[in-house]
C-alpha atoms as one frame of an Amber mdcrd trajectory, in Angstrom:
protein
 -47.934  19.828 -35.177 -48.874  17.370 -37.827 -52.270  16.301 -38.112 -51.953
  12.953 -36.323 -50.422  14.243 -33.697 -53.583  16.643 -33.622 -56.140  13.290
 -33.961 -54.230  11.725 -31.339 -53.752  14.525 -28.870 -57.548  15.523 -29.386
 -58.793  11.839 -28.472 -56.545  11.808 -25.499 -58.255  15.183 -24.511 -61.941
  14.238 -25.085 -61.640  10.888 -23.095 -59.971  11.894 -20.461 -62.101  14.487
 -19.900 -64.977  12.747 -18.975 -63.762   9.271 -17.958 -62.194   9.641 -14.364
 -58.540   8.803 -15.557 -57.233  12.290 -15.151 -56.426  14.282 -17.990 -53.950
  16.571 -16.407 -51.792  14.004 -15.155 -52.412  11.875 -18.561 -50.791  15.132
 -19.984 -47.971  15.381 -17.796 -47.202  11.665 -18.323 -47.565  12.304 -21.725
 -44.658  15.213 -21.454 -42.052  12.998 -19.958 -42.421   9.827 -22.528 -42.256
  12.420 -25.622 -40.248  14.898 -24.373 -41.162  18.757 -23.612 -40.083  19.339
 -27.139 -42.984  17.690 -28.213 -45.298  20.327 -27.118 -45.511  22.953 -29.614
 -45.055  26.749 -29.185 -49.255  27.252 -30.367 -49.967  24.369 -27.336 -51.973
  27.486 -25.926 -54.642  27.970 -28.979 -54.510  24.174 -29.542 -55.560  23.852
 -25.846 -58.180  26.295 -26.186 -59.159  24.876 -29.247 -59.649  21.181 -27.418
 -61.468  22.679 -24.367 -64.000  23.989 -26.497 -64.470  20.907 -28.027 -65.182
  18.771 -24.958 -67.287  21.678 -23.708 -69.197  21.363 -27.014 -69.515  17.980
 -26.529 -71.332  18.502 -23.216 -73.597  21.016 -24.677 -74.655  18.389 -27.494
 -75.342  15.766 -25.098 -77.148  17.672 -22.375 -78.812  19.521 -25.263 -82.238
  18.796 -23.744 -81.070  19.409 -20.251 -79.746  22.776 -21.034 -82.782  23.865
 -23.151 -85.012  22.991 -20.207 -82.703  24.710 -17.883 -82.748  27.837 -19.864
 -86.941  28.093 -20.429 -87.070  27.505 -16.321 -84.721  30.177 -16.070 -86.602
  32.563 -18.238 -89.657  32.179 -16.433 -87.694  33.788 -13.374 -89.140  31.897
 -10.520 -87.326  30.105  -7.594 -88.121  27.033  -9.041 -86.218  23.821 -10.047
 -84.093  25.078 -12.867 -83.573  28.299 -11.269 -82.095  26.358  -8.237 -80.038
  23.548 -10.234 -78.218  26.600 -12.253 -77.335  28.567  -8.463 -76.268  25.293
  -7.280 -74.002  24.866 -10.821 -73.210  28.773 -10.040 -72.571  28.293  -6.321
 -70.036  25.044  -7.213 -67.999  26.968  -9.171 -66.902  29.189  -6.603 -63.787
  26.721  -4.900 -62.435  26.264  -8.474 -62.537  29.750  -9.570 -60.771  31.002
  -6.194 -57.909  28.775  -6.608 -57.482  29.525 -10.135 -57.672  33.366  -9.573
 -55.308  33.692  -6.763 -53.202  30.236  -6.624 -52.675  30.273 -10.654 -48.859
  30.621 -10.536 -48.493  28.077  -7.483 -50.852  25.743  -9.553 -48.576  25.941
 -12.672 -45.406  24.781 -10.731 -46.729  21.311 -10.188 -47.127  20.762 -13.833
 -43.558  20.536 -14.801 -43.362  16.562 -15.047 -43.719  15.894 -11.651 -44.306
  12.283 -11.712 -44.245  11.304  -8.567 -47.023  13.640  -7.478 -49.245  12.243
 -10.546 -48.742   9.008  -9.312 -49.613   9.629  -5.976 -52.310  11.703  -7.034
 -53.843   9.053  -9.400 -53.853   6.395  -6.239 -56.246   9.449  -4.593 -58.304
   9.523  -7.489 -58.197   5.230  -7.445 -59.575   5.267  -3.665 -62.251   7.966
  -4.335 -63.612   5.383  -7.553 -63.371   2.416  -5.311 -65.455   4.211  -2.426
 -67.926   5.828  -4.945 -68.629   2.167  -6.681 -69.525   0.731  -3.171 -71.731
   3.136  -2.442 -74.939   1.983  -1.425 -77.635   4.765  -0.407 -77.724   7.123
  -3.501 -80.914   7.844  -3.926 -81.019  11.984  -3.254 -80.976  14.923  -5.278
 -77.932  17.482  -5.241 -78.568  19.796  -2.260 -76.590  23.410  -2.097 -74.600
  21.981   0.521 -73.691  19.007  -1.407 -72.911  21.355  -4.680 -70.708  23.440
  -2.765 -68.759  20.107  -1.059 -68.483  19.012  -5.017 -67.110  22.259  -5.746
 -64.490  22.044  -3.330 -63.522  18.322  -4.986 -63.725  19.951  -8.198 -61.033
  22.561  -6.984 -58.714  19.749  -5.769 -58.993  18.155  -8.790 -56.917  21.081
 -10.296 -53.854  19.356  -8.989 -52.163  16.832 -11.774 -53.270  13.083 -11.350
 -56.592  14.044  -9.564 -59.368  13.075 -11.866 -62.334  15.938 -11.852 -65.300
  13.518 -13.171 -63.694  11.019 -11.182 -63.352  13.448  -8.008 -66.399  14.985
  -8.498 -68.713  12.454  -9.261 -67.336   9.916  -6.265 -67.623  12.971  -3.901
 -71.171  13.625  -4.740 -72.325   9.874  -4.774 -70.508   9.595  -1.363 -72.718
  12.537  -0.225 -75.654  10.101  -1.469 -77.148  11.303  -4.369 -78.723   9.369
  -7.266 -75.652   8.529  -9.351 -77.239   9.323 -12.668 -78.096  12.712 -10.832
 -74.319  13.005  -9.700 -72.853  12.365 -13.163 -75.120  14.864 -14.571 -74.010
  17.651 -12.196 -70.269  16.937 -12.564 -70.631  17.520 -16.520 -72.994  20.493
 -16.390 -71.125  21.925 -13.729 -67.569  21.841 -15.922 -68.975  24.013 -18.644
 -68.929  27.494 -17.130 -65.503  26.914 -15.975 -63.997  25.622 -19.376 -65.745
  28.666 -21.378 -64.653  31.058 -18.651 -60.668  29.602 -19.288 -61.073  29.832
 -22.673 -62.316  33.088 -22.315 -59.769  34.355 -20.253 -57.162  32.933 -22.412
 -58.270  34.470 -25.404 -58.330  37.792 -23.531 -55.145  37.434 -22.150 -53.468
  38.475 -25.423 -50.858  35.330 -25.106 -52.535  33.483 -28.098 -50.718  33.592
 -31.632 -52.460  32.068 -34.701 -51.317  31.413 -37.921 -53.452  30.090 -41.118
 -51.371  27.302 -41.299 -52.283  25.831 -38.488 -55.576  25.387 -39.545 -56.104
  22.126 -40.330 -54.148  20.903 -37.355 -56.536  22.362 -35.217 -59.436  21.405
 -37.079 -58.477  17.702 -37.203 -57.755  18.191 -32.992 -60.802  19.703 -32.699
 -63.082  16.934 -34.183 -60.913  14.300 -32.961 -61.756  16.027 -29.396 -65.520
  16.584 -30.516 -66.350  12.857 -31.242 -64.159  11.155 -28.389 -66.167  13.637
 -26.076 -69.605  12.251 -26.633 -68.410   8.767 -26.798 -67.046   9.156 -23.467
 -69.652  11.617 -21.983 -72.129   9.014 -23.137 -70.360   6.124 -21.669 -69.155
   7.638 -18.674 -73.185   8.092 -17.367 -73.756   4.778 -18.448 -71.234   3.578
 -16.765 -71.701   5.358 -13.328 -75.281   4.113 -13.449 -73.844   0.341 -13.782
 -71.632   1.113 -10.629 -68.553   0.157 -13.249 -66.213   2.769 -11.860 -63.565
   0.413 -10.106 -62.223  -0.437 -13.493 -61.011   2.769 -13.727 -59.948   2.709
 -10.408 -57.740  -0.374 -11.422 -56.438   1.444 -14.325 -55.827   4.263 -11.960
 -53.812   2.094  -9.443 -51.578   0.616 -12.167 -50.668   4.226 -13.637 -50.076
   5.344 -10.838 -47.858   2.393  -9.323 -46.007   2.603 -12.542 -45.488   6.499
 -12.121 -43.957   6.182  -9.009 -41.483   3.188  -9.296 -40.456   5.606 -12.545
 -40.385   8.672 -10.741 -38.366   7.094  -8.100 -35.906   5.024 -10.026 -34.919
   8.796 -12.173 -34.893  10.541  -9.040
């Protein structure tokens, strides 16, 4: 993989991790457009590096919130900070269960199934349209809300379902404040990303060659910068109820993907 490819993939990962257009869906579309031969043998370590970059960008954007949460938890009181962290932990349960017990079944869906990606992008679009029109959004995320949002995050493991789109939309449709919904959505994914990275590293399947350092570094920087931009931008868009633009995009890409799949069946 050359530096240009690494930068392009890094930018795509950084943007689609936060923007509600499904990073997994775009990856599958990219595989079909570029061909599976474009995916290098070192793709696992490259994926780990890109995911770490997006997790780090989230931590940077929400550094004040995270520091406040850590301070609150260290007080060892059932305060608002510890309750928030507990809600994050609760929201992780559905995705963790799916990841642990249905990993093989999920991997089978990531084989260039463009028809599935197209259909799921339409589902993402529907969620975004509904969330954009939600009126009563003033509540804080409750424990029951956190678990339901966690279920939507687990469903978003399907290619074509946007994780940020599904979790933010679910939170808003439950009546939660839009800004708080975005904050919860982005913070809840950090432990999952770090957990997935740890799992991949400990699996022993990662191989590394020093010659890849430049490409890995370029991809990391690109994903980190794109992630900073996308995360900040997404918070502003949710607050201003601008999700419908992404819904239209998902509809167009979804329909094109479905037509492509049917014509090439």
